Coordinates of C-alpha atoms and ligand atoms in Angstrom, one line a residue:
M1466 CA 10.0 18.0 -17.5
F1467 CA 10.2 18.8 -13.7
E1468 CA 11.5 22.3 -13.9
N1469 CA 8.4 23.8 -12.3
I1470 CA 8.3 21.7 -9.1
L1471 CA 11.5 22.8 -7.5
S1472 CA 12.9 26.2 -6.5
G1473 CA 16.4 25.8 -5.1
N1474 CA 16.1 22.8 -2.8
T1475 CA 12.5 23.5 -2.0
Y1476 CA 9.6 21.6 -3.6
K1477 CA 6.3 23.3 -4.2
S1478 CA 3.0 21.5 -4.2
L1479 CA 0.5 21.0 -7.1
V1480 CA -2.7 22.9 -6.5
N1481 CA -5.2 23.8 -9.2
G1482 CA -2.7 22.9 -11.9
K1483 CA 0.0 25.2 -10.5
W1484 CA 3.1 24.6 -8.4
I1485 CA 2.7 26.8 -5.3
E1486 CA 4.3 27.4 -1.9
S1487 CA 2.5 27.4 1.4
N1488 CA 1.4 30.9 2.6
S1489 CA 3.0 30.0 5.9
K1490 CA 6.3 29.6 4.1
K1491 CA 6.8 26.7 6.5
T1492 CA 8.7 23.8 5.1
I1493 CA 9.8 20.3 6.2
E1494 CA 13.3 19.1 5.5
I1495 CA 13.5 15.6 4.0
Y1496 CA 16.8 13.8 4.7
S1497 CA 17.9 10.6 2.9
P1498 CA 17.8 7.4 5.1
V1499 CA 20.8 6.3 3.0
D1500 CA 23.4 9.0 3.9
K1501 CA 21.4 11.6 5.9
S1502 CA 21.9 14.1 3.2
L1503 CA 19.2 16.7 2.4
V1504 CA 16.9 15.5 -0.4
G1505 CA 14.9 18.6 -0.3
K1506 CA 12.2 20.6 1.5
I1507 CA 8.5 20.2 1.1
Q1508 CA 5.6 22.6 1.9
A1509 CA 3.9 22.4 5.3
F1510 CA 0.4 23.5 4.4
S1511 CA -1.8 25.1 7.2
K1512 CA -5.4 24.2 8.0
D1513 CA -6.9 27.3 6.4
E1514 CA -5.0 26.6 3.2
V1515 CA -6.4 23.1 3.2
D1516 CA -9.9 24.6 3.1
K1517 CA -9.2 26.5 -0.1
I1518 CA -7.4 23.5 -1.7
I1519 CA -10.4 21.2 -1.0
E1520 CA -12.8 23.8 -2.2
N1521 CA -10.9 24.0 -5.5
S1522 CA -10.9 20.2 -5.8
K1523 CA -14.7 20.1 -5.2
E1524 CA -15.3 22.8 -7.9
A1525 CA -13.0 21.0 -10.4
Q1526 CA -14.8 17.7 -9.9
K1527 CA -18.2 19.1 -11.2
A1528 CA -17.0 19.2 -14.8
W1529 CA -14.9 16.1 -14.5
G1530 CA -17.9 14.1 -13.2
N1531 CA -19.7 14.9 -16.4
T1532 CA -16.8 14.1 -18.7
P1533 CA -17.3 11.0 -20.8
I1534 CA -15.4 8.0 -19.4
N1535 CA -13.5 7.5 -22.7
E1536 CA -12.1 11.1 -22.4
R1537 CA -11.1 10.4 -18.8
A1538 CA -9.4 7.2 -20.0
E1539 CA -7.5 9.1 -22.7
V1540 CA -6.0 11.3 -20.0
L1541 CA -4.9 8.3 -18.0
Y1542 CA -3.3 6.7 -21.0
K1543 CA -1.3 9.8 -21.5
V1544 CA -0.3 9.8 -17.8
A1545 CA 1.0 6.2 -18.2
A1546 CA 2.9 7.0 -21.3
L1547 CA 4.6 10.0 -19.7
L1548 CA 5.4 8.1 -16.6
D1549 CA 7.0 5.4 -18.7
E1550 CA 9.3 8.0 -20.1
N1551 CA 10.5 9.0 -16.7
V1552 CA 10.9 5.6 -14.9
E1553 CA 14.5 6.0 -14.1
T1554 CA 14.2 9.6 -13.0
I1555 CA 11.6 8.8 -10.4
S1556 CA 13.2 5.5 -9.4
K1557 CA 16.4 7.5 -8.5
I1558 CA 14.4 9.9 -6.4
M1559 CA 12.9 7.0 -4.5
Q1560 CA 16.2 5.4 -4.0
K1561 CA 17.5 8.5 -2.3
E1562 CA 14.2 9.5 -0.5
I1563 CA 13.1 6.1 0.9
A1564 CA 16.3 4.0 0.4
K1565 CA 14.4 1.6 -1.8
D1566 CA 16.8 -0.6 -3.7
S1567 CA 17.2 0.2 -7.4
K1568 CA 15.5 -3.0 -8.6
S1569 CA 12.4 -2.5 -6.4
A1570 CA 12.2 1.2 -7.1
T1571 CA 12.3 0.8 -10.9
S1572 CA 9.9 -2.0 -10.7
E1573 CA 7.5 0.1 -8.6
V1574 CA 7.4 2.8 -11.3
K1575 CA 7.0 0.3 -14.2
R1576 CA 4.2 -1.5 -12.3
T1577 CA 2.5 1.9 -11.8
V1578 CA 2.6 2.5 -15.6
D1579 CA 0.8 -0.8 -16.1
F1580 CA -1.6 0.0 -13.3
I1581 CA -2.7 3.3 -14.8
N1582 CA -3.1 1.7 -18.3
F1583 CA -5.1 -1.1 -16.9
T1584 CA -7.3 1.3 -14.9
A1585 CA -8.0 3.4 -18.0
S1586 CA -9.3 0.4 -19.9
E1587 CA -11.1 -1.1 -16.9
G1588 CA -12.9 2.2 -16.4
N1589 CA -14.6 1.8 -19.8
H1590 CA -16.3 -1.3 -18.5
V1591 CA -17.8 -0.1 -15.2
E1592 CA -21.4 -0.1 -16.1
G1593 CA -24.8 -0.2 -14.5
E1594 CA -27.9 -2.4 -15.1
T1595 CA -31.6 -2.2 -15.7
I1596 CA -34.0 -4.1 -13.5
G1597 CA -37.6 -4.8 -14.1
A1598 CA -40.0 -4.6 -11.1
D1599 CA -42.0 -7.6 -12.3
S1600 CA -39.4 -10.1 -11.0
F1601 CA -40.7 -9.2 -7.6
P1602 CA -44.1 -10.5 -6.4
G1603 CA -47.0 -8.2 -7.0
Y1604 CA -45.3 -5.9 -9.5
K1605 CA -46.0 -5.4 -13.2
K1606 CA -43.8 -4.6 -16.2
N1607 CA -44.5 -0.9 -16.0
K1608 CA -41.7 -0.1 -13.5
I1609 CA -38.1 -0.3 -14.5
S1610 CA -35.0 0.8 -12.6
F1611 CA -32.1 2.2 -14.7
V1612 CA -28.9 1.9 -12.6
T1613 CA -25.7 3.7 -13.5
R1614 CA -22.5 4.3 -11.5
I1615 CA -21.6 7.9 -10.5
P1616 CA -18.6 9.4 -8.7
L1617 CA -18.6 10.1 -5.0
G1618 CA -17.0 13.6 -5.3
T1619 CA -13.7 14.4 -3.7
V1620 CA -11.5 11.5 -2.7
L1621 CA -8.8 11.9 0.0
A1622 CA -5.9 9.6 -0.9
I1623 CA -3.3 9.0 1.9
S1624 CA -0.3 6.9 1.0
P1625 CA 2.5 5.2 2.9
F1626 CA 6.3 5.7 2.7
N1627 CA 7.1 2.3 1.3
Y1628 CA 5.2 2.7 -2.0
P1629 CA 4.9 6.5 -2.4
V1630 CA 4.4 6.3 -6.2
N1631 CA 2.5 3.0 -6.7
L1632 CA 0.2 3.4 -3.6
S1633 CA -0.6 7.0 -4.5
A1634 CA -1.4 6.1 -8.1
S1635 CA -3.4 3.0 -7.0
K1636 CA -5.8 5.5 -5.4
I1637 CA -5.6 8.5 -7.8
A1638 CA -6.1 6.6 -11.1
P1639 CA -9.3 4.6 -10.1
A1640 CA -10.7 7.7 -8.4
L1641 CA -10.2 9.8 -11.5
I1642 CA -11.6 7.2 -14.0
A1643 CA -14.7 7.0 -11.7
G1644 CA -15.1 10.8 -12.1
N1645 CA -13.8 12.0 -8.8
S1646 CA -11.3 14.6 -7.9
V1647 CA -8.4 13.7 -5.6
I1648 CA -6.7 15.3 -2.7
L1649 CA -3.4 13.5 -2.2
K1650 CA -1.7 13.5 1.2
P1651 CA 1.5 11.7 0.6
P1652 CA 3.8 10.3 3.3
T1653 CA 6.2 13.0 4.5
Q1654 CA 9.1 10.7 3.8
G1655 CA 8.2 9.9 0.3
A1656 CA 6.4 13.1 -0.5
I1657 CA 9.1 14.2 -3.0
S1658 CA 8.6 11.0 -5.0
A1659 CA 4.8 11.6 -5.0
L1660 CA 5.3 15.2 -6.2
Y1661 CA 7.1 13.9 -9.2
L1662 CA 4.2 11.6 -9.9
A1663 CA 1.8 14.5 -9.5
E1664 CA 3.7 16.5 -12.2
I1665 CA 3.4 13.5 -14.6
F1666 CA -0.4 13.7 -14.1
N1667 CA -0.3 17.5 -14.6
K1668 CA 1.9 17.5 -17.7
A1669 CA -0.2 14.7 -19.2
G1670 CA -3.1 17.1 -19.3
L1671 CA -5.2 16.3 -16.3
P1672 CA -7.5 19.3 -15.8
A1673 CA -6.5 21.8 -13.1
G1674 CA -7.8 21.0 -9.6
L1675 CA -8.5 17.3 -10.1
L1676 CA -5.2 16.3 -8.3
N1677 CA -4.2 18.6 -5.5
V1678 CA -1.3 17.6 -3.3
V1679 CA -1.3 18.6 0.4
T1680 CA 2.1 18.0 1.9
G1681 CA 2.6 18.3 5.6
K1682 CA 2.9 16.0 8.6
G1683 CA 0.0 13.7 9.1
S1684 CA 0.3 14.3 12.8
E1685 CA -0.3 18.1 12.3
I1686 CA -2.8 18.4 9.4
G1687 CA -4.0 14.8 9.0
D1688 CA -7.0 14.9 11.3
Y1689 CA -8.2 18.2 9.9
I1690 CA -8.2 16.8 6.3
V1691 CA -9.7 13.5 7.3
A1692 CA -12.6 15.1 9.2
H1693 CA -13.2 17.8 6.6
K1694 CA -16.8 18.2 5.6
D1695 CA -16.1 18.2 1.8
I1696 CA -14.2 14.9 1.7
N1697 CA -16.5 12.3 0.2
F1698 CA -14.2 9.2 0.5
I1699 CA -11.0 8.3 2.3
N1700 CA -8.6 5.8 0.7
F1701 CA -5.9 5.1 3.2
T1702 CA -2.9 2.9 3.2
G1703 CA -0.7 2.8 6.3
S1704 CA -0.4 1.5 9.8
S1705 CA -3.2 -0.2 11.6
E1706 CA -2.8 2.4 14.4
V1707 CA -3.4 5.4 12.1
G1708 CA -6.1 3.5 10.1
R1709 CA -8.0 2.8 13.3
H1710 CA -7.7 6.5 14.3
I1711 CA -9.0 7.6 10.9
S1712 CA -12.0 5.3 11.2
K1713 CA -12.8 6.9 14.6
I1714 CA -12.6 10.5 13.5
S1715 CA -14.2 10.3 10.0
D1716 CA -17.9 11.0 10.1
M1717 CA -20.0 8.8 7.8
V1718 CA -17.5 9.0 5.0
P1719 CA -16.8 5.7 3.2
L1720 CA -13.4 4.3 3.8
L1721 CA -10.9 1.9 2.1
L1722 CA -8.2 1.0 4.6
E1723 CA -5.2 -1.2 3.7
L1724 CA -3.2 -1.6 7.0
G1725 CA -0.6 -3.6 8.7
G1726 CA 0.1 -7.3 8.4
K1727 CA 1.9 -10.3 10.0
D1728 CA 1.7 -12.7 7.1
A1729 CA 2.5 -16.3 8.0
A1730 CA 4.1 -18.8 5.6
I1731 CA 2.9 -22.3 6.7
V1732 CA 5.1 -25.0 5.5
L1733 CA 3.9 -28.6 5.7
K1734 CA 5.8 -31.9 5.7
D1735 CA 5.5 -32.6 1.9
A1736 CA 6.3 -29.1 0.8
D1737 CA 8.9 -28.4 -2.0
L1738 CA 11.4 -26.9 0.4
D1739 CA 13.5 -25.3 -2.2
L1740 CA 10.5 -23.5 -3.6
A1741 CA 9.3 -22.6 -0.1
S1742 CA 12.7 -21.3 1.0
S1743 CA 13.2 -19.2 -2.1
N1744 CA 9.7 -17.6 -1.7
I1745 CA 10.1 -17.1 2.0
V1746 CA 13.4 -15.3 1.6
A1747 CA 12.1 -13.1 -1.3
G1748 CA 8.9 -12.5 0.7
A1749 CA 10.6 -11.7 4.0
Y1750 CA 13.5 -9.5 2.9
G1751 CA 12.2 -7.7 -0.2
Y1752 CA 12.7 -3.9 0.3
S1753 CA 14.3 -4.9 3.6
G1754 CA 11.0 -6.3 4.9
Q1755 CA 9.2 -3.0 4.6
R1756 CA 6.2 -4.4 2.8
C1757 CA 2.8 -4.9 4.4
T1758 CA 2.6 -8.3 2.7
A1759 CA 6.1 -9.3 3.7
V1760 CA 6.4 -12.9 5.1
K1761 CA 6.6 -12.0 8.8
R1762 CA 6.6 -15.4 10.3
V1763 CA 7.3 -19.0 9.3
L1764 CA 5.1 -21.7 10.8
V1765 CA 6.8 -25.0 9.9
V1766 CA 6.0 -28.6 10.9
N1767 CA 8.8 -30.1 13.1
D1768 CA 9.5 -32.9 10.5
V1769 CA 11.0 -30.5 8.0
A1770 CA 12.0 -27.5 10.2
D1771 CA 15.7 -28.1 10.4
K1772 CA 16.0 -28.7 6.6
L1773 CA 13.9 -25.6 5.8
T1774 CA 15.9 -23.4 8.2
L1775 CA 19.1 -24.5 6.6
L1776 CA 17.8 -23.7 3.1
I1777 CA 16.6 -20.3 4.2
T1778 CA 19.9 -19.6 5.9
E1779 CA 21.8 -20.4 2.8
K1780 CA 19.6 -18.0 0.7
I1781 CA 19.9 -15.2 3.3
K1782 CA 23.7 -15.4 3.1
Q1783 CA 23.4 -14.7 -0.7
L1784 CA 21.6 -11.4 0.0
K1785 CA 23.7 -8.3 -0.8
V1786 CA 23.6 -5.4 1.7
G1787 CA 24.4 -1.8 0.9
S1788 CA 23.2 1.4 -0.8
P1789 CA 20.1 1.4 -3.1
E1790 CA 22.1 2.4 -6.2
D1791 CA 24.5 -0.6 -5.8
G1792 CA 21.8 -3.1 -6.9
V1793 CA 21.7 -4.7 -3.5
D1794 CA 18.8 -6.5 -1.7
I1795 CA 19.0 -5.0 1.8
T1796 CA 19.2 -1.2 2.2
P1797 CA 18.9 1.1 5.3
L1798 CA 15.5 1.2 6.9
I1799 CA 13.4 4.4 6.6
S1800 CA 14.5 5.8 9.9
D1801 CA 16.6 5.2 13.1
K1802 CA 13.3 4.9 15.0
A1803 CA 12.2 2.1 12.7
A1804 CA 15.5 0.3 13.1
D1805 CA 15.3 0.7 16.9
F1806 CA 11.9 -1.0 16.9
V1807 CA 13.2 -3.9 14.8
Q1808 CA 16.2 -4.3 17.2
E1809 CA 13.8 -4.3 20.2
L1810 CA 11.9 -7.3 18.8
I1811 CA 15.1 -9.1 18.0
D1812 CA 16.5 -8.5 21.5
D1813 CA 13.2 -9.6 23.2
S1814 CA 13.1 -12.9 21.3
I1815 CA 16.7 -13.8 22.0
R1816 CA 16.4 -12.7 25.7
K1817 CA 13.4 -15.1 26.0
G1818 CA 15.4 -18.1 24.6
A1819 CA 15.0 -18.0 20.8
K1820 CA 18.0 -19.0 18.7
L1821 CA 19.8 -16.5 16.5
I1822 CA 20.7 -18.3 13.2
V1823 CA 22.1 -15.3 11.2
G1824 CA 22.2 -11.5 11.4
N1825 CA 21.4 -9.3 14.4
K1826 CA 24.1 -7.0 13.0
R1827 CA 23.3 -3.3 12.7
K1828 CA 24.9 -0.1 11.5
D1829 CA 22.7 3.0 12.3
N1830 CA 19.4 2.4 10.4
L1831 CA 20.9 -0.5 8.4
I1832 CA 19.9 -3.9 9.8
Y1833 CA 21.5 -7.0 8.3
P1834 CA 19.1 -9.8 7.3
T1835 CA 18.2 -11.7 10.4
L1836 CA 16.8 -15.1 11.0
I1837 CA 15.7 -16.3 14.4
D1838 CA 14.6 -19.9 15.1
N1839 CA 12.6 -21.5 18.0
V1840 CA 10.5 -18.4 18.3
T1841 CA 7.6 -19.1 20.7
T1842 CA 4.3 -17.4 21.2
D1843 CA 5.4 -15.6 24.4
M1844 CA 7.8 -13.5 22.3
R1845 CA 6.8 -10.1 20.7
L1846 CA 8.4 -11.1 17.4
A1847 CA 5.7 -13.8 17.0
W1848 CA 3.0 -11.2 16.9
E1849 CA 4.2 -7.7 16.2
E1850 CA 5.0 -6.2 12.8
P1851 CA 8.7 -5.4 12.5
F1852 CA 8.6 -3.8 9.1
G1853 CA 12.3 -4.7 8.8
P1854 CA 14.6 -7.6 7.7
V1855 CA 13.9 -10.1 10.5
L1856 CA 12.1 -13.4 10.2
P1857 CA 11.0 -15.7 13.1
I1858 CA 10.7 -19.4 12.7
I1859 CA 7.9 -20.9 14.8
R1860 CA 7.9 -24.7 14.9
I1861 CA 4.6 -26.5 15.0
N1862 CA 3.3 -30.1 15.3
D1863 CA 0.8 -30.1 12.5
M1864 CA -1.3 -27.9 10.2
D1865 CA -4.1 -27.4 12.7
E1866 CA -1.6 -25.8 15.1
G1867 CA -0.4 -23.6 12.3
I1868 CA -3.9 -22.5 11.5
K1869 CA -4.5 -21.8 15.2
I1870 CA -1.4 -19.6 15.6
A1871 CA -2.0 -17.9 12.3
N1872 CA -5.5 -17.0 13.3
E1873 CA -4.6 -15.8 16.8
S1874 CA -2.9 -12.8 15.1
E1875 CA -4.6 -9.4 15.4
Y1876 CA -3.8 -9.1 11.7
G1877 CA -5.5 -10.7 8.7
L1878 CA -3.8 -9.5 5.5
Q1879 CA -2.5 -12.6 3.7
S1880 CA -0.9 -16.0 4.4
A1881 CA 1.0 -18.6 2.3
V1882 CA 0.8 -22.4 2.5
F1883 CA 3.5 -24.6 1.0
T1884 CA 2.4 -28.2 0.3
E1885 CA 2.2 -30.5 -2.7
N1886 CA -1.2 -31.8 -1.4
I1887 CA -4.1 -29.8 -2.9
N1888 CA -6.5 -31.1 -0.3
D1889 CA -4.3 -29.9 2.6
A1890 CA -3.7 -26.6 0.7
F1891 CA -7.4 -25.9 0.5
Y1892 CA -8.0 -27.2 4.0
V1893 CA -5.6 -24.7 5.4
A1894 CA -6.6 -21.9 3.1
Q1895 CA -10.2 -22.1 3.9
K1896 CA -9.6 -21.9 7.6
L1897 CA -7.3 -18.9 7.6
E1898 CA -8.9 -15.6 8.7
V1899 CA -7.1 -13.4 6.1
G1900 CA -7.9 -11.5 2.9
A1901 CA -6.0 -13.9 0.6
V1902 CA -4.0 -17.1 0.8
Q1903 CA -1.2 -17.8 -1.6
I1904 CA -0.6 -21.5 -2.3
N1905 CA 3.0 -22.3 -2.9
N1906 CA 4.0 -18.6 -3.4
K1907 CA 5.1 -15.7 -1.2
T1908 CA 2.5 -13.4 0.1
E1909 CA 2.1 -10.4 -2.3
R1910 CA -0.5 -7.8 -3.5
G1911 CA 0.1 -8.2 -7.3
P1912 CA -1.1 -8.6 -9.9
D1913 CA -2.9 -5.3 -9.3
H1914 CA -6.3 -6.4 -10.7
F1915 CA -6.6 -9.1 -8.1
P1916 CA -8.7 -8.3 -5.1
F1917 CA -6.3 -7.1 -2.3
L1918 CA -7.8 -6.8 1.2
G1919 CA -7.1 -7.2 4.9
V1920 CA -9.4 -8.2 7.7
K1921 CA -9.2 -7.6 11.4
S1922 CA -6.4 -5.0 12.1
S1923 CA -5.3 -5.3 8.5
G1924 CA -8.0 -3.2 7.1
M1925 CA -11.4 -2.8 5.6
G1926 CA -12.7 -2.6 2.0
T1927 CA -11.0 -4.1 -1.0
Q1928 CA -8.3 -2.7 -3.3
G1929 CA -7.6 -4.0 -6.8
I1930 CA -8.4 -2.0 -9.9
R1931 CA -12.0 -2.9 -10.5
Y1932 CA -12.7 -3.1 -6.8
S1933 CA -11.2 0.3 -6.2
I1934 CA -13.2 1.9 -9.1
E1935 CA -16.4 0.4 -7.6
A1936 CA -15.4 1.5 -4.1
M1937 CA -15.0 5.1 -5.2
S1938 CA -18.3 5.3 -7.2
R1939 CA -21.9 4.5 -6.3
P1940 CA -25.1 3.3 -8.0
K1941 CA -27.6 6.0 -9.1
A1942 CA -31.1 4.6 -9.8
I1943 CA -33.6 6.3 -12.1
V1944 CA -37.0 4.5 -12.0
L1945 CA -39.3 4.7 -14.9
N1946 CA -43.0 4.3 -14.1
L1947 CA -45.0 3.7 -17.3
K1948 CA -48.7 4.5 -17.3
Ligands
NAP665 P1 1.7 5.5 8.7 O1 2.7 6.0 9.7 O2 0.5 5.0 9.2 O3 1.5 6.6 7.7 C1 0.7 6.4 6.5 C2 0.2 7.7 6.0 O4 -0.7 8.3 6.9 C3 1.3 8.8 5.8 O5 1.0 9.6 4.7 C4 1.1 9.6 7.0 O6 1.6 10.9 6.9 C5 -0.4 9.6 7.2 N1 -0.9 10.0 8.5 C6 -0.3 9.8 9.7 N2 -1.1 10.3 10.7 C7 -2.3 10.7 10.1 C8 -3.5 11.3 10.5 N3 -3.7 11.5 11.8 N4 -4.4 11.6 9.6 C9 -4.2 11.4 8.2 N5 -3.0 10.9 7.7 C10 -2.1 10.5 8.7 O7 2.3 4.3 7.9 P2 3.8 4.2 7.1 O8 4.8 4.3 8.2 O9 3.8 5.3 6.1 O10 3.7 2.8 6.5 C11 4.1 1.7 7.2 C12 2.8 1.0 7.7 O11 1.8 0.9 6.7 C13 3.0 -0.5 8.1 O12 2.2 -0.8 9.2 C14 2.5 -1.3 6.9 O13 2.1 -2.5 7.2 C15 1.4 -0.4 6.4 N6 1.2 -0.6 5.0 C16 0.1 -1.4 4.6 C17 -0.1 -1.6 3.2 C18 -1.2 -2.4 2.7 O14 -1.5 -2.4 1.5 N7 -2.0 -3.1 3.6 C19 0.8 -1.1 2.3 C20 1.9 -0.3 2.8 C21 2.1 -0.1 4.1 P3 3.1 11.3 7.5 O15 4.0 10.5 6.7 O16 3.2 12.7 7.3 O17 3.1 10.8 8.9
G3P666 O1 3.3 -2.7 1.4 C1 2.8 -2.6 0.2 C2 1.7 -3.6 -0.1 O2 0.7 -3.0 -0.9 C3 2.3 -4.8 -0.7 O3 2.6 -4.7 -2.0 O4 3.3 -5.7 -4.1 O5 4.9 -5.6 -2.3 O6 3.0 -7.2 -2.1 P1 3.5 -5.9 -2.7

């Protein structure tokens, strides 16, 4: 199945339906965060090669844009079926390349199968409308607008390391069903996993040129691709810093940005504390906290703070730590640099008087699950996104203080509120400046047909299957003027 993508330990890239090497012969070595072993090398494409790759994509899109939607959907159904046959293969690659625990890695690929199937069927229902002029004052029935949705052209999909398969496919599939071609710029650490996904699309019969993968460091070729004149839409998931940079250098190109977060779990006095603590631990420590929607702070009213902290502590102590293939919960972080940053935030909070409850133990890029109580708003951990297995407890007097602290964040991805009182739940939810609020559940993106969005530094535009298809297409109006 994947014999074409690898030559020795060097991965090629999919361009125009073929697996090719960069003319520069330059490659980037990818080492496993688990044991620092070499996973493989990927191509480092140069800027002049990027021009040719985008030109090829633009050419291929012309025929695809005129392909009936039901035929586009058929290709996606085949992609999903082929992906389903290769779940374990790709899961194992991810475990090695991004140290994703086996359960999360397998679930990511299976979720992507469902995502692509749902996108194929949803694409068949993206329709237009007809509008009569006479509903507007002064007009007669002799003018009618026929509105359909058409593709934008070539979509640039840029995905993050923590979901190199799902957050690549969540851009590629909706873009394709809408009639676009796609240039995928995968994360460097995660590129190999994304290349396996690309071969699935290729082997399932996606016409050549509709999915071209440009591997290479974002810091080296990223700006060039983003600012390229033939890119018609940019679908980016990643850090707020890079997202903000992309929004500055892209020139009148529509954007979909899913960025960082600092999701708060607000726990009120009457909350079901067992439910809250289970959801908070799952939300905070899943994939070692490397999720944009991870629970990244707990705002709990004083009346129940001690009890909740105890319950969370007990559940943290049940978390297993080790290598991805051992079916554990906590695995090494993506890099030593990432681990250093998490350690910095832990050290800052303890230095300023916070109370370490459990953890603050580290072995290279492996950080043990850490819980810190009595975190106050003068500490970096109250505001910065660790992207690691550390959770601050901030004690509050009441729900209004919780809303205030939650809204003071630069981020606005999601929040959760735990209470048995529906009026309090909606009172809090309606005041939170975020994309979505979970009532009595951990913050999370799924299910994938739900709208998923961030405000403030957490992004712009809305993901979610139908929302993504609409974002990567546009209305085309043809107005009939009868005599
Ligand atoms: P990142 O460093 O921002 O990188 C994201 C992607 O952007 C990678 O493919 C990266 O390529 C590329 N890139 C970097 N600089 C670029 C440039 N100048 N032009 C074009 N592309 C460029 O983020 P990450 O470390 O992969 O992911 C972690 C961050 O993403 C966290 O902040 C997390 O909250 C956020 N995130 C958000 C969501 C969401 O749905 N809201 C989901 C996942 C992650 P390289 O790998 O080659 O640098
Ligand atoms: O960080 C990835 C972001 O998309 C969250 O996805 O499903 O883990 O909530 P999920």
